[in-house]
Short mmCIF file of C-alpha atoms and ligand atoms in Angstrom, two decimals:
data_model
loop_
_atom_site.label_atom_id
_atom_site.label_comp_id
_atom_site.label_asym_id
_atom_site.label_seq_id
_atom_site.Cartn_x
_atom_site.Cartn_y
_atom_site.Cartn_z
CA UNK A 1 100.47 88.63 106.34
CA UNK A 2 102.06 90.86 108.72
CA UNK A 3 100.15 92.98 111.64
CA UNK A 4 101.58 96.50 112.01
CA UNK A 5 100.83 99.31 114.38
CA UNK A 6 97.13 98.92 115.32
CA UNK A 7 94.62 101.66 115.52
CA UNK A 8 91.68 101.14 118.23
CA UNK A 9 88.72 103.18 118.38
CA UNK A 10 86.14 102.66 121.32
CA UNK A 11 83.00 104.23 121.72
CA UNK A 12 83.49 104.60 125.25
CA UNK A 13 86.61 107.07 124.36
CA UNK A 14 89.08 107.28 127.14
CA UNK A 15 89.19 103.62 127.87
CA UNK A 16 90.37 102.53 124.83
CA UNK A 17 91.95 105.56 123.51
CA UNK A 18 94.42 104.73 126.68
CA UNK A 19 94.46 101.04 126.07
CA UNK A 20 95.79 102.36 122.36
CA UNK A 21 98.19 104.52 123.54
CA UNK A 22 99.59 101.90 125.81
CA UNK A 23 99.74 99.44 123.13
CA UNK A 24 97.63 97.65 124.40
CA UNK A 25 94.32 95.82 122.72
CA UNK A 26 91.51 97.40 124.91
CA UNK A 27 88.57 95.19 126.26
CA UNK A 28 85.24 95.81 124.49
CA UNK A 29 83.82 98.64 125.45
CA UNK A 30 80.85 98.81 127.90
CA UNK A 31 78.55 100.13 124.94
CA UNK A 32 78.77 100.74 121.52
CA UNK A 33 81.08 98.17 120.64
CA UNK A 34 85.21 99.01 119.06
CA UNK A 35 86.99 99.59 115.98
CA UNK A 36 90.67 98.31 114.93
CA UNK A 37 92.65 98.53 112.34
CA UNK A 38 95.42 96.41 111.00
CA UNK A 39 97.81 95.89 107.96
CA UNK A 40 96.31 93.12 106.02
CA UNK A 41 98.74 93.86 102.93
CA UNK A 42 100.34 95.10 99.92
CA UNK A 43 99.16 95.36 95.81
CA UNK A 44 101.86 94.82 93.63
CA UNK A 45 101.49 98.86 92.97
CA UNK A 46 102.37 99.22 96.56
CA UNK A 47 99.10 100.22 97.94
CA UNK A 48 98.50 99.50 101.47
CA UNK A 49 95.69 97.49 102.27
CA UNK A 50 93.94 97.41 105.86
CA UNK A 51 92.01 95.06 107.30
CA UNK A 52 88.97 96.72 110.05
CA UNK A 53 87.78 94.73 112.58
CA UNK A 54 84.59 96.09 114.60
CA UNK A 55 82.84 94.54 117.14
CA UNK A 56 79.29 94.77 118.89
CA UNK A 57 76.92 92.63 120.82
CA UNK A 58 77.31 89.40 119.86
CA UNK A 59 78.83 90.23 116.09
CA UNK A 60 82.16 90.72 115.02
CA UNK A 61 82.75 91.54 110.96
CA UNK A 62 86.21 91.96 109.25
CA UNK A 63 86.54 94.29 106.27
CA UNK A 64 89.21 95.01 103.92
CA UNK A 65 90.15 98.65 102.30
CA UNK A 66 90.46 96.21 98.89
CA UNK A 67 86.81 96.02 97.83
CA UNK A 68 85.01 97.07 100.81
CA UNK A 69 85.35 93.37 101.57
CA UNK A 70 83.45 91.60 104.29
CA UNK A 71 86.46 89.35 104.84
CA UNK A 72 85.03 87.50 108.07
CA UNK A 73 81.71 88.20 109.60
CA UNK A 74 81.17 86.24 113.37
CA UNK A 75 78.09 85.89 114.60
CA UNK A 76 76.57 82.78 117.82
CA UNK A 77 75.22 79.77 117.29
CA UNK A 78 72.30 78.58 119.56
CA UNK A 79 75.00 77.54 122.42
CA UNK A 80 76.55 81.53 122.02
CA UNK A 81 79.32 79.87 120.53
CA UNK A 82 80.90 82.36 117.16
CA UNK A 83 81.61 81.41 114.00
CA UNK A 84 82.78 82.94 110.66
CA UNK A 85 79.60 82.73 108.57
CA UNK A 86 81.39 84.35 105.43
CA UNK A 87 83.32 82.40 102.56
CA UNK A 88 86.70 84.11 101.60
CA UNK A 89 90.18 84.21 101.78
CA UNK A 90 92.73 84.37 104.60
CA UNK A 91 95.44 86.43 102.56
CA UNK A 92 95.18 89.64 100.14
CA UNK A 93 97.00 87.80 97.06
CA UNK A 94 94.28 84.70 96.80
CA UNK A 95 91.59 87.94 96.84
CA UNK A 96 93.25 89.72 94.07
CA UNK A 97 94.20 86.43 92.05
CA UNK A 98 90.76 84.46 92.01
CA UNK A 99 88.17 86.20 93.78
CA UNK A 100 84.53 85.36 92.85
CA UNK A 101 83.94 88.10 94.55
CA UNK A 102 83.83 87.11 98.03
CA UNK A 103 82.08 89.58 100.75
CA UNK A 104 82.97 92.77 97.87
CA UNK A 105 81.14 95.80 97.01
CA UNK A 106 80.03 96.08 93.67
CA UNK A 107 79.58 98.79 91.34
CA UNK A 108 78.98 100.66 89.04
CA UNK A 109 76.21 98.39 88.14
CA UNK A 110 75.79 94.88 89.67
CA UNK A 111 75.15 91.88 88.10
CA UNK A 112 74.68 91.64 84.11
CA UNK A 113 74.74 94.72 81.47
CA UNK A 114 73.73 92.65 77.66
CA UNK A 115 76.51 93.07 75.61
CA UNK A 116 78.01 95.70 77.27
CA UNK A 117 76.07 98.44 76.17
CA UNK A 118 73.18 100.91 77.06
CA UNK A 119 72.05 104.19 75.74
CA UNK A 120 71.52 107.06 77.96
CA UNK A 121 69.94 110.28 76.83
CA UNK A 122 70.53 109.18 72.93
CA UNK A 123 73.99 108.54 74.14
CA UNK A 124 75.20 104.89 73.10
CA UNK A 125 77.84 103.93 75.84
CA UNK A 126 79.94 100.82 75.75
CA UNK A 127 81.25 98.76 78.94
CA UNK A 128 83.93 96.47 78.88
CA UNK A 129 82.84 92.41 78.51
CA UNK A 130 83.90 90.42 81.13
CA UNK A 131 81.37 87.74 81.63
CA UNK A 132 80.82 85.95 77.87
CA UNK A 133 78.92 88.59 75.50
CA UNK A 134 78.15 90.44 78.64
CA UNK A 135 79.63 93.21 81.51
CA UNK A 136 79.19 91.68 84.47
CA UNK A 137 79.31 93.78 88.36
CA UNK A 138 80.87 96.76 86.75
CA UNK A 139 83.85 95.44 84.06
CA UNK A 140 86.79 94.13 84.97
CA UNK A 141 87.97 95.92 87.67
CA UNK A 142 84.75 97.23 89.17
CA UNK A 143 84.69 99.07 92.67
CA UNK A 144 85.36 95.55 94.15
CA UNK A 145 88.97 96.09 92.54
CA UNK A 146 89.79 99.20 94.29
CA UNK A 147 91.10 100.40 97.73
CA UNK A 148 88.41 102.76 99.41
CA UNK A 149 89.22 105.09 101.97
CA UNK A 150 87.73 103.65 104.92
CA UNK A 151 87.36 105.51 108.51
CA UNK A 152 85.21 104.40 111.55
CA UNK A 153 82.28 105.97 113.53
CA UNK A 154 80.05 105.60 116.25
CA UNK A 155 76.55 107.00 116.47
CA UNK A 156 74.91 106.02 119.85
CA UNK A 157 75.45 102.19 120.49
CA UNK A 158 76.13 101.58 116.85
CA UNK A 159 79.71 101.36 115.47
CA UNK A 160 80.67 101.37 111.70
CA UNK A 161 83.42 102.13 109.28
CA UNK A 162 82.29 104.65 106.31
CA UNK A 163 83.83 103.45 103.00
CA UNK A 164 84.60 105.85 100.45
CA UNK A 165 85.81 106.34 96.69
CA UNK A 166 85.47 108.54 93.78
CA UNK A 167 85.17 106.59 90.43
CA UNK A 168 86.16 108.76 87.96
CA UNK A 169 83.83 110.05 84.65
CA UNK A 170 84.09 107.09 81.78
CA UNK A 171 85.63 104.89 84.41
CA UNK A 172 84.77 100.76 82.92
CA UNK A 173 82.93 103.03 80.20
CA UNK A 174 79.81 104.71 82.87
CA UNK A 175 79.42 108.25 82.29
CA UNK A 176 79.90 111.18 85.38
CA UNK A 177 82.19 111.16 88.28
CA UNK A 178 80.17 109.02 90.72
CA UNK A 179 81.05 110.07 94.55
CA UNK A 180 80.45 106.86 96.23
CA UNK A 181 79.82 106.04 100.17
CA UNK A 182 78.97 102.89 101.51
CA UNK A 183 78.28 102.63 105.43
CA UNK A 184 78.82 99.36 107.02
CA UNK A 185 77.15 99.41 110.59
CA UNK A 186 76.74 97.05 113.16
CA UNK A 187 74.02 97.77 115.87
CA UNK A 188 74.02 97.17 119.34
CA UNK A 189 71.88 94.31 118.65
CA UNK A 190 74.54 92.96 116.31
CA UNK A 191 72.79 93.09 113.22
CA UNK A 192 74.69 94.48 110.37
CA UNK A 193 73.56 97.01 108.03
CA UNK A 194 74.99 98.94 104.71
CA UNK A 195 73.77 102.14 103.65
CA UNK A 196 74.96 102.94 100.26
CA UNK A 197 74.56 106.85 98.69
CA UNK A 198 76.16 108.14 95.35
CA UNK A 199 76.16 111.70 93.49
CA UNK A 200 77.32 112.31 89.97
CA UNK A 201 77.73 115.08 87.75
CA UNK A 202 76.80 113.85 84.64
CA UNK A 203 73.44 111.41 83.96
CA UNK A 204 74.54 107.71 84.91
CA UNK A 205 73.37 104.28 86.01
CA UNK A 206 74.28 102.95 89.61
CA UNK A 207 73.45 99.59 91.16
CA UNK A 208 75.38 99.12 94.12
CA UNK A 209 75.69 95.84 96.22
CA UNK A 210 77.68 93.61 98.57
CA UNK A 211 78.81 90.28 96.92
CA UNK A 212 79.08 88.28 100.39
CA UNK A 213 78.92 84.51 100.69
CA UNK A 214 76.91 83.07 103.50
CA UNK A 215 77.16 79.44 104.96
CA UNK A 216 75.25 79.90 107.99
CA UNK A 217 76.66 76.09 109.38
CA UNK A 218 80.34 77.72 109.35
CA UNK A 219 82.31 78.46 106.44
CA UNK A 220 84.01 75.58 105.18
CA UNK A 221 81.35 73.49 106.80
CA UNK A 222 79.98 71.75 103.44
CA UNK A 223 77.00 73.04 101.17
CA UNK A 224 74.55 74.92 102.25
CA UNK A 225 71.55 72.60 100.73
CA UNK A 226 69.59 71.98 104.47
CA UNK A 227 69.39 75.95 105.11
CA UNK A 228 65.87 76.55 105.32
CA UNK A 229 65.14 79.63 102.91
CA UNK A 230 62.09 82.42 102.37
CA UNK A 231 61.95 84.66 99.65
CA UNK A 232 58.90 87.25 99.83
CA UNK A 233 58.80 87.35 96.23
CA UNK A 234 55.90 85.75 93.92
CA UNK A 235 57.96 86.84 90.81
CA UNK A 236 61.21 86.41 89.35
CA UNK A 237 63.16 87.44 86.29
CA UNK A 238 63.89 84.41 84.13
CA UNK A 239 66.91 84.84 81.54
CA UNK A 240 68.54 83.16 78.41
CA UNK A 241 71.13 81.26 78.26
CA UNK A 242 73.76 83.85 79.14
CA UNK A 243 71.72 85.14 82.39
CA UNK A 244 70.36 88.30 80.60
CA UNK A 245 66.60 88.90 81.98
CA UNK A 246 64.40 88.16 78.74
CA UNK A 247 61.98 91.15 80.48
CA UNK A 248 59.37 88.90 81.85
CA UNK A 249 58.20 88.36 85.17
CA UNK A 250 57.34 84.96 85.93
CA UNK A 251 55.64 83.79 88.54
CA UNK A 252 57.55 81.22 91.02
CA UNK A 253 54.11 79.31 91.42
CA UNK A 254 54.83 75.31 90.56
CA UNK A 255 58.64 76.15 89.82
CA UNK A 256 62.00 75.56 91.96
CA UNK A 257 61.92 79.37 92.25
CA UNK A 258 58.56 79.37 95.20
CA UNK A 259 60.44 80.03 98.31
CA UNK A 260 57.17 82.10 99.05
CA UNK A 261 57.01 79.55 102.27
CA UNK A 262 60.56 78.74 103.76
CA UNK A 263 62.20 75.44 101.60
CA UNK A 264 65.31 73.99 101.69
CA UNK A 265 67.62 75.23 99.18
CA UNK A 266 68.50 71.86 97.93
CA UNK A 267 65.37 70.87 97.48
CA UNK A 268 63.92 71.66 93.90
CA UNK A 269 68.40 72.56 93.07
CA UNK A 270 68.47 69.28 90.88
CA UNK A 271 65.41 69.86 89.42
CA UNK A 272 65.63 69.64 85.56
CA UNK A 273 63.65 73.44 84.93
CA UNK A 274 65.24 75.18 81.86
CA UNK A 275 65.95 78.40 84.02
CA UNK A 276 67.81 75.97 86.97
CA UNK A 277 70.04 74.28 83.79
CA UNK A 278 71.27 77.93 82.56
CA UNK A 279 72.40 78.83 85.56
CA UNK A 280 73.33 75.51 87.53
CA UNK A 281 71.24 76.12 89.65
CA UNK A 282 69.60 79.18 91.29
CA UNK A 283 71.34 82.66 89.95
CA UNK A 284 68.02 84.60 89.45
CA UNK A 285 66.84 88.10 90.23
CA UNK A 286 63.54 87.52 92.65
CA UNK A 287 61.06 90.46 91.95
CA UNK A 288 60.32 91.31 95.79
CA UNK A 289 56.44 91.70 96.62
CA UNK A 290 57.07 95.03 98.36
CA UNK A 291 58.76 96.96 95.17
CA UNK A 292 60.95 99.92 96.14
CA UNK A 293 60.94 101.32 99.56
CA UNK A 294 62.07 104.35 101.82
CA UNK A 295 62.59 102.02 104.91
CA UNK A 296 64.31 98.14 104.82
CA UNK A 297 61.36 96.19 104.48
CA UNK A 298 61.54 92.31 105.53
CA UNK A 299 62.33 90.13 102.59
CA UNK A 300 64.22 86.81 103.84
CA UNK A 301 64.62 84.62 106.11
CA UNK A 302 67.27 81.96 106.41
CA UNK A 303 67.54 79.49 108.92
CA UNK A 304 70.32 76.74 109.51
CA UNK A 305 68.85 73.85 111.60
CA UNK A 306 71.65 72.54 113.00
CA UNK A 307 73.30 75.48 114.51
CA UNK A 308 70.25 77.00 114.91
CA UNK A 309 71.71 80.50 113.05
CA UNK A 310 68.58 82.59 111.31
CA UNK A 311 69.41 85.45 109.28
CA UNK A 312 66.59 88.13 108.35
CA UNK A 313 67.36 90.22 105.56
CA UNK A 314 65.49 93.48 105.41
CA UNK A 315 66.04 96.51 101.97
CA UNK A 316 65.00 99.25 100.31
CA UNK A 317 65.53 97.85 96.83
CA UNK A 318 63.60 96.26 94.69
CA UNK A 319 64.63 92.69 93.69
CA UNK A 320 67.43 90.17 95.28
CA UNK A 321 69.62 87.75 93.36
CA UNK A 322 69.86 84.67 94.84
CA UNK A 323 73.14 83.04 93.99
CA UNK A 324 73.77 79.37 95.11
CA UNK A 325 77.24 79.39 94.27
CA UNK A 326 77.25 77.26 91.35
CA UNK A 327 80.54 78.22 90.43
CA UNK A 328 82.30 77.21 93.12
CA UNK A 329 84.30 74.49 91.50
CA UNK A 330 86.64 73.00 93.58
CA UNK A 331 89.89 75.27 92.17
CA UNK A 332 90.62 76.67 95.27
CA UNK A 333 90.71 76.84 99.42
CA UNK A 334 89.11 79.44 101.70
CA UNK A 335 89.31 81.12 105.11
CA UNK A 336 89.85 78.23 107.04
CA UNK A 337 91.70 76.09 104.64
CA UNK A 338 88.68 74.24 103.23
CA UNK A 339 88.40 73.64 99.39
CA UNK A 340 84.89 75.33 98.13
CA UNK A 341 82.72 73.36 96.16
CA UNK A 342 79.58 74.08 94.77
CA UNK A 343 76.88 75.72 96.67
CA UNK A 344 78.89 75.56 99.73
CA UNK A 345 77.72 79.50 100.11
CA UNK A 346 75.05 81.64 99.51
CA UNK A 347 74.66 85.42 98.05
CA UNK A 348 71.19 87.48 98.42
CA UNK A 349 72.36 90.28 96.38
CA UNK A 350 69.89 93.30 96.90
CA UNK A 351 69.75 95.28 93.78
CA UNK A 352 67.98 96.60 90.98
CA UNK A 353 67.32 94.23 88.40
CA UNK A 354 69.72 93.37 85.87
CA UNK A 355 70.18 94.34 82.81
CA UNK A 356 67.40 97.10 83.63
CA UNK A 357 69.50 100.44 81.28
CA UNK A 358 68.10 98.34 78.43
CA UNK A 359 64.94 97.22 80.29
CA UNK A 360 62.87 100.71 79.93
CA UNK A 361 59.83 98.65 82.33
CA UNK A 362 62.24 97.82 84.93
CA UNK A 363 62.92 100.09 87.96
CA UNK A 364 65.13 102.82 86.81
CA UNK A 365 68.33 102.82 87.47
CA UNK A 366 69.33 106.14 86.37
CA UNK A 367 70.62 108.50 88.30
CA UNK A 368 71.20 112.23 87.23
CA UNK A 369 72.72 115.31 88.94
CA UNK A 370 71.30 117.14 91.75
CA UNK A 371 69.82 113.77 92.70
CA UNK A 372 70.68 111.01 95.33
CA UNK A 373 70.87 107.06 94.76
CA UNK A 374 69.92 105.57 98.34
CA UNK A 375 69.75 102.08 99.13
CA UNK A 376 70.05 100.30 102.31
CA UNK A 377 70.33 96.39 103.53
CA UNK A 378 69.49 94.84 107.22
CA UNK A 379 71.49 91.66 107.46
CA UNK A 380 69.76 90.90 111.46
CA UNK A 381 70.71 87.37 113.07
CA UNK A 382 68.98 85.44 116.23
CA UNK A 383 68.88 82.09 116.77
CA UNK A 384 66.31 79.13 117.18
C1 LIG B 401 76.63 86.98 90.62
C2 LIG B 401 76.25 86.54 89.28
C3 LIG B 401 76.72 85.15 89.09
C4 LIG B 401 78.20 85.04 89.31
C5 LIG B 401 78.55 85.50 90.65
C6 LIG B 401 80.03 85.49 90.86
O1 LIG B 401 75.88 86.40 91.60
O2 LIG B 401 74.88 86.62 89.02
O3 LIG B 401 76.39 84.71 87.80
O4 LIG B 401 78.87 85.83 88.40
O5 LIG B 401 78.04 86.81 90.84
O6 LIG B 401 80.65 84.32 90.44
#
C-alpha cells in the first residue's frame, strides 16, 4: 500500500488549506472536524482507488472510493481511549478477492431477490444468481464492486464525503439509469450518518444499504456474543431454507428473535429454532414497530459491557437485517491481523425487506421517474 500526495480539507479553511500547501498534515481543526485523502490502491484495470479519512469529535471513519467502504470507523471507549469498531481489510486486493462485504454500500437491491427475477409493469426482468437459486445485494458485482466518485463537504460543524455513481440502464439486469448519491456524515457530536437519494429514468427497484461489520469490543477482539442488543421490532420476516421471506410476519414473542428488551446476542444463538438452523444463526429481516418514516426514528441499541461502547441506531426505513456473521469461517485475517470467526461482527442492515418486488404486501420498493428514493441511517455512539 503506498501513500501518495495527500489532499486535506479543514473546515476551518485557511489553517489547513496552509498546512496542505506546506505539506504538512494540519491539526484538527477547531470546529467542524477535517478531510484527507490518500492512495489506498490500484484494480487490476488500473483504476485508482482512494482511501478518505474524516475526522470529528471523538470519531474518526475511513472510507474507500471501492464500494463506498467504511474501511475503519474509530470511535472511545469509556476511558476516551479509540478503537476501530469495524471488521475489514488492511489492503485493497484481500477487499476485491474475498470480501463478505465488509463496511460496503449495496445496491441495486440489498439482500435477497428469489430466483433472480421480478416483474415490473408486466415486464419479467431477470438478475444474475449469485447466492444459490437467488440474487443476492445486487448480482455479482453490485455497487459494492465499483469505484464512486467521492468528494468532501462541510455544512456547519458537520464534515462528510458525498459518494457518487451512475449505474447504467440493465446494469446486473435492473431497469433505468439509476443516479445514485450516498452522503456519509459525521456530526460534531461524532455520530455518523448516511443519507442515501437515487433518480431513474425508467420504473425500477432500489434498496440501498451499508454492509458494515460492528464488534463494538475492538475488531479482532473475539465474538461479539456479550453485546447487549435491542431491537424495537415485535415482528420479523421468517424465510425458507434459502433465506427468501415466506411473506409472513411473525411475531418474536417466545422465539430467539425478542430483542424487544435488550439481550445478549449469544443468548438464544444456539438455540435449536428452525429459522436460527437456516441461517446459523440470526440473518433475519426485523419488521421495525415504527414502519416507514420521514425522520430517523430510534430503533437499536447496542451496548458492549466491557468497554462500555453503546451504539444507537436511528432510520427512516422500514425493517433491519440483523446479521450475526455466521459466515465468518475462519478462511481469512482482518484489519489488524486477526483471523475472523463466526459472529465475531455484527451487521444491522437498514432496508426494505427482502425479496419485497415479488412481495406485492411488503413496502414498495419501486421507484419510478420524476420521483425520489430517500433513506437515511443515524449510527450515534456514547458510552456507559
Ligand atoms: C447479508 C445476507 C447474509 C450474507 C451477508 C454477507 O447480511 O443476509 O446472508 O450474505 O450479507 O455474507
Amino acid at each position: 500500500m503506498t501513500t501518495s500526495r495527500r489532499t486535506v480539507i479543514t473546515a476551518g479553511a485557511a489553517a489547513g488549506l496552509a498546512a496542505a500547501a506546506a505539506g504538512a498534515t494540519p491539526a484538527d481543526a477547531n470546529s467542524g472536524g477535517r478531510a484527507v485523502r490518500e492512495h489506498f490502491g490500484t484494480l487490476k484495470d488500473g483504476t485508482r482507488v482512494d482511501r478518505w479519512t474524516i475526522e470529528n469529535g471523538r470519531t474518526r471513519l475511513k472510507v474507500l472510493s471501492y464500494g463506498g467502504i467504511v474501511q475503519t470507523l474509530e470511535i472511545p471507549d469509556r476511558h476516551g481511549h479509540r478503537a476501530n469498531v469495524s471488521l475489514g481489510f488492511a489492503d485493497l486486493d484481500s477487499y476485491v478477492a474475498h470480501s463478505p462485504y465488509f463496511g460496503a454500500l449495496i445496491g441495486r437491491y440489498g439482500n435477497r431477490i428469489a430466483r433472480g427475477t421480478f416483474t415490473l409493469n408486466g415486464h419479467k426482468y431477470r438478475l444474475p444468481v449469485n447466492d444459490g437459486p437467488n440474487s443476492l445485494h445486487g448480482g455479482d458485482k453490485g455497487f459494492d464492486k465499483h469505484v464512486w466518485s467521492v468528494k468532501p463537504f462541510h455544512k456547519g460543524a458537520d464534515v462528510g464525503l458525498t459518494l457518487r455513481r451512475v449505474s447504467p440502464d440493465g446494469e446486473m439486469g435492473y431497469p433505468g439509469t439509476l443516479t445514485v448519491r450516498v452522503d456519509y456524515t459525521l456530526t460534531a457530536a461524532g455520530d455518523f450518518r448516511i443519507d442515501y437519494e437515487a433518480t431513474t429514468d425508467k420504473p425500477t427497484v432500489v434498496n440501498l444499504t451499508n454492509h458494515t461489520y460492528f464488534n463494538l469490543a475492538g475488531e479482532g477482539t473475539g465474538t461479539v456474543y456479550d453485546h447487549r442488543l435491542r431491537i424495537a421490532a415485535s415482528r420479523y420476516t421468517p424465510v425458507d431454507k434459502t433465506l427468501i421471506p415466506t411473506g409472513e410476519l411473525a411475531k418474536v414473542a417466545g422465539t430467539p428473535f425478542d430483542f424487544r428488551r435488550a439481550k445478549e446476542i449469544g443468548r438464544d444463538i444456539r438455540e435449536a429454532h428452525p429459522q436460527v438452523l437456516y441461517a446459523q444463526g440470526y440473518d433475519h429481516n426485523f419488521v421495525l414497530d415504527k414502519g416507514v418514516t420521514h425522520r430517523p426514528e430510534n430503533i437499536v441499541t447496542v451496548t458492549e459491557p466491557g468497554s462500555g461502547r453503546v451504539m444507537k441506531i436511528a432510520t427512516t426505513e422500514p425493517g433491519v437485517q440483523f446479521y450475526s456473521g455466521n459466515f465468518l469461517t475462519g478462511t481469512f485475517a482482518g484489519t489488524s491481523g486477526h483471523v475472523y470467526r463466526q459472529s465475531d461482527g455484527f451487521c444491522l442492515e437498514t432496508q426494505h425487506f427482502p425479496d419485497s418486488p415479488n412481495h406485492p404486501d411488503f413496502p414498495s420498493t419501486v421507484l419510478r421517474p420524476g420521483q425520489t428514493y430517500r433513506s437515511s441511517t443515524v449510527h450515534s455512539f456514547s458510552t456507559r
